[in-house]
PDB file of C-alpha atoms and ligand atoms in Angstrom:
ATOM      1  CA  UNK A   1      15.903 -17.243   0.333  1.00 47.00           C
ATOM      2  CA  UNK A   2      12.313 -17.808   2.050  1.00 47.00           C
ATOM      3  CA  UNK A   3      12.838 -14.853   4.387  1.00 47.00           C
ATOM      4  CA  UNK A   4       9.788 -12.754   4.810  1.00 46.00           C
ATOM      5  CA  UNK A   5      10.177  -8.913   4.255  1.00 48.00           C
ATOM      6  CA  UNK A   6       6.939  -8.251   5.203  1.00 48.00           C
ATOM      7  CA  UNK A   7       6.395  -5.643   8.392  1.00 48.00           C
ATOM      8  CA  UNK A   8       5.046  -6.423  11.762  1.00 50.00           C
ATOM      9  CA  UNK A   9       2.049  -4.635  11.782  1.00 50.00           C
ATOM     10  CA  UNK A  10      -1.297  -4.365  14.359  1.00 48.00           C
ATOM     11  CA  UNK A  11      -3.297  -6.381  11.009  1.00 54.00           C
ATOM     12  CA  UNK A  12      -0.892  -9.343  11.270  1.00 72.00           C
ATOM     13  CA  UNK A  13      -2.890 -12.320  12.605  1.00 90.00           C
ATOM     14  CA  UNK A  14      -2.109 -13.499  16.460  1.00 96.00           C
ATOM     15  CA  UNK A  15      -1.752 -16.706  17.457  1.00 97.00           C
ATOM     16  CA  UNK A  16      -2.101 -18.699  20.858  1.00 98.00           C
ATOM     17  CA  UNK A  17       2.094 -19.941  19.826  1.00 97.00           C
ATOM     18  CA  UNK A  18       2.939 -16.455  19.583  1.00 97.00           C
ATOM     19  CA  UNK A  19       1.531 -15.732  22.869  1.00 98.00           C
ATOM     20  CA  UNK A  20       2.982 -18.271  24.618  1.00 97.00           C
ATOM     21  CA  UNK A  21       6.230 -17.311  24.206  1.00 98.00           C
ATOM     22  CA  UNK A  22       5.559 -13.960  25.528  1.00 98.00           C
ATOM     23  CA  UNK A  23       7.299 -14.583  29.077  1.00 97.00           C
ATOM     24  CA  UNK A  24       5.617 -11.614  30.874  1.00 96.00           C
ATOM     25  CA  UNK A  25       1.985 -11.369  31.316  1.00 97.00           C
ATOM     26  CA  UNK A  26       1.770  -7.399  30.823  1.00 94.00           C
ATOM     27  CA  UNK A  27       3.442  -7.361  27.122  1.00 96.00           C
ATOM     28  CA  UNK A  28       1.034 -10.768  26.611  1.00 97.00           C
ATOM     29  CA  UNK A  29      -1.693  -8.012  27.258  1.00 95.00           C
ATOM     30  CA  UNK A  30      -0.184  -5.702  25.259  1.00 94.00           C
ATOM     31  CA  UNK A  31       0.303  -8.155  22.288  1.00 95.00           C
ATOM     32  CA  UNK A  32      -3.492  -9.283  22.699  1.00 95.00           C
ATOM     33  CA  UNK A  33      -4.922  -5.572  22.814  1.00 92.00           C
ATOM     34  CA  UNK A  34      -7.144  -5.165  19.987  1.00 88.00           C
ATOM     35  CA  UNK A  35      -7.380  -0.895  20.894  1.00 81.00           C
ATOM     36  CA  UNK A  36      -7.547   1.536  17.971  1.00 69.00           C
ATOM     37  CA  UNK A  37      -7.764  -1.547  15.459  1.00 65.00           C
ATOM     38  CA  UNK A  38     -11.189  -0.750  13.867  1.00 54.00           C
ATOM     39  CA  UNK A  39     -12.011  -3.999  12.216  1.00 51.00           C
ATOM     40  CA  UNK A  40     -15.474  -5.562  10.451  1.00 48.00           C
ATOM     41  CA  UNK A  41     -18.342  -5.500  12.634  1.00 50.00           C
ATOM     42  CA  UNK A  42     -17.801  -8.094  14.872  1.00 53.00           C
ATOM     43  CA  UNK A  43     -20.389 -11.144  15.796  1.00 53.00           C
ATOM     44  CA  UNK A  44     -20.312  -9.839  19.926  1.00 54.00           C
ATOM     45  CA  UNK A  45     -23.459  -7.272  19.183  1.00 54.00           C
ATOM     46  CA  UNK A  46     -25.369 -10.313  17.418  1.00 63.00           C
ATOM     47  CA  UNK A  47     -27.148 -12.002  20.305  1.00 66.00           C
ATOM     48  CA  UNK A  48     -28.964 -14.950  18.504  1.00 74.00           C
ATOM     49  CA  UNK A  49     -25.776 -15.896  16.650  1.00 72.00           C
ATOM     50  CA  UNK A  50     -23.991 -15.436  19.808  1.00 75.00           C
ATOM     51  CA  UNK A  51     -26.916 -17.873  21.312  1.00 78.00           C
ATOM     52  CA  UNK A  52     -26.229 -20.182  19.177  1.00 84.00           C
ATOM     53  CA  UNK A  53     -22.960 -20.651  18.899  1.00 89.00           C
ATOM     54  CA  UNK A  54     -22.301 -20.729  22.694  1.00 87.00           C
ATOM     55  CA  UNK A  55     -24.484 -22.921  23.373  1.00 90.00           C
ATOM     56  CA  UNK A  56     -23.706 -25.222  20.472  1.00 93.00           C
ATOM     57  CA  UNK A  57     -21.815 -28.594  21.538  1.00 95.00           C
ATOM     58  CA  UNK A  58     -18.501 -27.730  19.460  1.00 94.00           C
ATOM     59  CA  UNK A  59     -18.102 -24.768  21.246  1.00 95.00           C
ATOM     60  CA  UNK A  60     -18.784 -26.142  24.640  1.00 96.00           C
ATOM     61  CA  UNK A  61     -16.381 -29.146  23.823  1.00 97.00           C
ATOM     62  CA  UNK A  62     -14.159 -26.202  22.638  1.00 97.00           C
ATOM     63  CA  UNK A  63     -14.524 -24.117  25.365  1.00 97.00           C
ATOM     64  CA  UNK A  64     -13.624 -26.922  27.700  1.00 97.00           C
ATOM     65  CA  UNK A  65     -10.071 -27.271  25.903  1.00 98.00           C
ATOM     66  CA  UNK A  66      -9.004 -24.138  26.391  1.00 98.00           C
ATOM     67  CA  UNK A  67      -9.085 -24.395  29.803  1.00 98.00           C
ATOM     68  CA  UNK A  68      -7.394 -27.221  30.350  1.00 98.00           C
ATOM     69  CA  UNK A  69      -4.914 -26.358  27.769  1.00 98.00           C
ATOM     70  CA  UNK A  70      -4.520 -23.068  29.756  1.00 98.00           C
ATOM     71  CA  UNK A  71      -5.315 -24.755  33.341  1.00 98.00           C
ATOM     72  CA  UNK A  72      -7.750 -21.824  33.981  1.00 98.00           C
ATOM     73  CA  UNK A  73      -4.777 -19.080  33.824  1.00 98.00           C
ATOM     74  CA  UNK A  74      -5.535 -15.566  32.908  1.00 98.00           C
ATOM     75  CA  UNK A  75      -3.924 -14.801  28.888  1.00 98.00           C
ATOM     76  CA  UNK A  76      -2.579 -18.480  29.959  1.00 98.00           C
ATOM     77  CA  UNK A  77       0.401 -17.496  32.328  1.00 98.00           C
ATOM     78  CA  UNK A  78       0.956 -19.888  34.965  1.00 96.00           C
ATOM     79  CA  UNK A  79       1.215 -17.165  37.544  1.00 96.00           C
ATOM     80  CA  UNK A  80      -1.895 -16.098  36.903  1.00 97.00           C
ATOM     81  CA  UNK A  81      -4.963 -18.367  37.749  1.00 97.00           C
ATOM     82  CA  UNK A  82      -8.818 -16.873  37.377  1.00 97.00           C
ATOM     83  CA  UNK A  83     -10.842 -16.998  40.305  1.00 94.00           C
ATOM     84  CA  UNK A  84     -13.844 -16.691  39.109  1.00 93.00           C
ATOM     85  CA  UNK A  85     -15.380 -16.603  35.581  1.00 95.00           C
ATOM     86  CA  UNK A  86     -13.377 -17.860  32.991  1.00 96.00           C
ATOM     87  CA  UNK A  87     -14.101 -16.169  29.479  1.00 95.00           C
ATOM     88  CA  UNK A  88     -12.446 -17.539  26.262  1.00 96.00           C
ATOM     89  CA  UNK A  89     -11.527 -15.153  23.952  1.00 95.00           C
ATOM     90  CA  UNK A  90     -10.354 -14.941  20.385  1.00 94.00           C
ATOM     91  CA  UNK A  91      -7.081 -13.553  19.364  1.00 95.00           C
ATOM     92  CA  UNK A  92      -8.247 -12.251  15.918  1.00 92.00           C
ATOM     93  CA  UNK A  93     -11.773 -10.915  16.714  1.00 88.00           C
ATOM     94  CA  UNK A  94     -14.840 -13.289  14.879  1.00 88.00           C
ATOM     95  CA  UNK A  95     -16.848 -12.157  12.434  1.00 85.00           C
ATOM     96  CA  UNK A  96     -20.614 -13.134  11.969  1.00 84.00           C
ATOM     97  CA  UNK A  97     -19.094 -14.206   8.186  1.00 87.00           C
ATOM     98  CA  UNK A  98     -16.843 -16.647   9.920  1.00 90.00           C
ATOM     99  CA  UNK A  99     -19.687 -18.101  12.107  1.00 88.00           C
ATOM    100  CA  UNK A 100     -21.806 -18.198   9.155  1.00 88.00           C
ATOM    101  CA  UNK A 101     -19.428 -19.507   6.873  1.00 90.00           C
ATOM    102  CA  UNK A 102     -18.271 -22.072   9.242  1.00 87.00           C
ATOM    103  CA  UNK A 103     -14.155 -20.595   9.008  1.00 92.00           C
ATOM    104  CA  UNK A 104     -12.092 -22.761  11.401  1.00 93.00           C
ATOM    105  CA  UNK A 105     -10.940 -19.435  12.774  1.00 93.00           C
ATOM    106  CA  UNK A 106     -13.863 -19.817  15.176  1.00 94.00           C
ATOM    107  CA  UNK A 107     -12.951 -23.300  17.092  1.00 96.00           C
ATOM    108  CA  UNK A 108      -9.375 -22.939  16.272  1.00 97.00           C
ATOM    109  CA  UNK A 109      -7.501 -23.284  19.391  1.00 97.00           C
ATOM    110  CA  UNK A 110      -4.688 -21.457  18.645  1.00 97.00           C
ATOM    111  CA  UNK A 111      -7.500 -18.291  18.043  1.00 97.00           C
ATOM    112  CA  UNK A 112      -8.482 -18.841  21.605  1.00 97.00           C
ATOM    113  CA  UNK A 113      -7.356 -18.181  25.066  1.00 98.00           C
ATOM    114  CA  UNK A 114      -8.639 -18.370  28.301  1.00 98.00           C
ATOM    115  CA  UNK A 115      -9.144 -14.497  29.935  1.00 97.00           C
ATOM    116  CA  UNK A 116     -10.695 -13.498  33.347  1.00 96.00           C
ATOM    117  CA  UNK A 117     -13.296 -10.608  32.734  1.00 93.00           C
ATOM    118  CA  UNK A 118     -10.941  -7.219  33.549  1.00 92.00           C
ATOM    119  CA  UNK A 119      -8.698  -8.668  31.514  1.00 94.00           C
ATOM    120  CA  UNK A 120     -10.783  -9.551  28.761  1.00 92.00           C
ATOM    121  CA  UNK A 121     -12.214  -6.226  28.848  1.00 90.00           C
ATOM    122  CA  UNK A 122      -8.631  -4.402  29.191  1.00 91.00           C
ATOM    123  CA  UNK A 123      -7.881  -6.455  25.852  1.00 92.00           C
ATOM    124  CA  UNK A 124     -11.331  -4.960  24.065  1.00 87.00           C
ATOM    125  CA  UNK A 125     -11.246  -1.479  25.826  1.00 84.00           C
ATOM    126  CA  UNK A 126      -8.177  -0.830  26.445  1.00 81.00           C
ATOM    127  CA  UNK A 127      -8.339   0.183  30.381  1.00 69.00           C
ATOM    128  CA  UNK A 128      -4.662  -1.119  31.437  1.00 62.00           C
ATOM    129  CA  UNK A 129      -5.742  -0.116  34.839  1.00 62.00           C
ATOM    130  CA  UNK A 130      -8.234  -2.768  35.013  1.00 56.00           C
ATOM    131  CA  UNK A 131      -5.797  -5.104  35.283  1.00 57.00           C
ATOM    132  CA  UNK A 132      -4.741  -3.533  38.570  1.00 54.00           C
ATOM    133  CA  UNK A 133      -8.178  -3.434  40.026  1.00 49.00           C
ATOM    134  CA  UNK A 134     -10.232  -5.745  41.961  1.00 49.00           C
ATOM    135  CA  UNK A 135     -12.252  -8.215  40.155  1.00 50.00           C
ATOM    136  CA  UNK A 136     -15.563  -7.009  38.630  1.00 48.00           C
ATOM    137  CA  UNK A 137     -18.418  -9.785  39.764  1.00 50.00           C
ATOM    138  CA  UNK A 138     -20.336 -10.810  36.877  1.00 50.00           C
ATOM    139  CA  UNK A 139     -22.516 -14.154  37.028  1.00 48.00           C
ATOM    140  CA  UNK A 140     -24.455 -13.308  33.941  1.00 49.00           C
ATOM    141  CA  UNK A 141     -22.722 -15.253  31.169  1.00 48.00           C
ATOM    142  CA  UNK A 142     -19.124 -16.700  31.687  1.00 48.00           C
ATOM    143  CA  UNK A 143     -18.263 -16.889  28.223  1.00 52.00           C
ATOM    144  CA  UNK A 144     -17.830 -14.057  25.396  1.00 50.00           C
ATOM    145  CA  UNK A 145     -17.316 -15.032  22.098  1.00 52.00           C
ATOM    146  CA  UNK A 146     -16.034 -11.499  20.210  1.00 50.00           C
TER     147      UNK A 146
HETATM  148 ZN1   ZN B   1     -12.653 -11.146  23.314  1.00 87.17          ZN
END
């Protein structure tokens, strides 16, 4: 008997299959929010690393995936398309180890997901009433790599 008796619990990796068979977009949020899970340090405070990696070919050819794979749609729900910035974020948050060490986690697509910015920062933050605000206009950088 292979079955698992292993607990669901918040340190249980996610993955871009699980999410996708989430039908409604709230409880995607909900199964994407990374509040009150204190993890390592992650790479998003490490600009140069950051630098590099975003600006580094793979990620770009990564990057460009995603969205089509997602067709620009906010946690990838068809009902809701980004106007605006599109930021790809990572299910299981990155660590500067896995950028250094090269860990597939990094590129893997079913880490990533596309995410407009209220959303992405609902997911980090935890404000669920962002996602009933307006968008927040940022130009600065449309991708975030934490
Ligand atoms: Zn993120």
């Amino acid at each position: 008997m292979k079955k698992s008796m292993k607990m669901k619990t918040t340190n249980d990796r996610k993955s871009y299959a699980e999410l996708i068979k989430i039908e409604n977009f709230e409880d995607r949020f909900k199964y994407l929010s990374l509040v009150g899970i204190v993890g390592e340090t992650t790479f998003g405070g490490h600009r140069c690393l950051n630098q590099n990696l975003y600006q580094s070919e793979q990620w770009k050819r990564t990057r460009r995936e995603v969205i089509f794979r997602d067709n620009g749609c906010d946690l990838s729900h068809k009902d809701y398309p980004i106007h605006g910035s599109i930021y790809i974020h990572h299910l299981n948050p990155i660590t500067i180890d896995d950028i250094l060490k090269d860990r597939p986690c990094v590129f893997d697509l079913n880490n990533l997901v596309c995410v407009s910015f209220k959303t992405h920062n609902a997911i980090h933050y935890g404000d669920e009433h962002l996602l009933a605000k307006k968008p927040i206009e940022r130009k600065e950088k449309d991708t975030c790599l934490w």
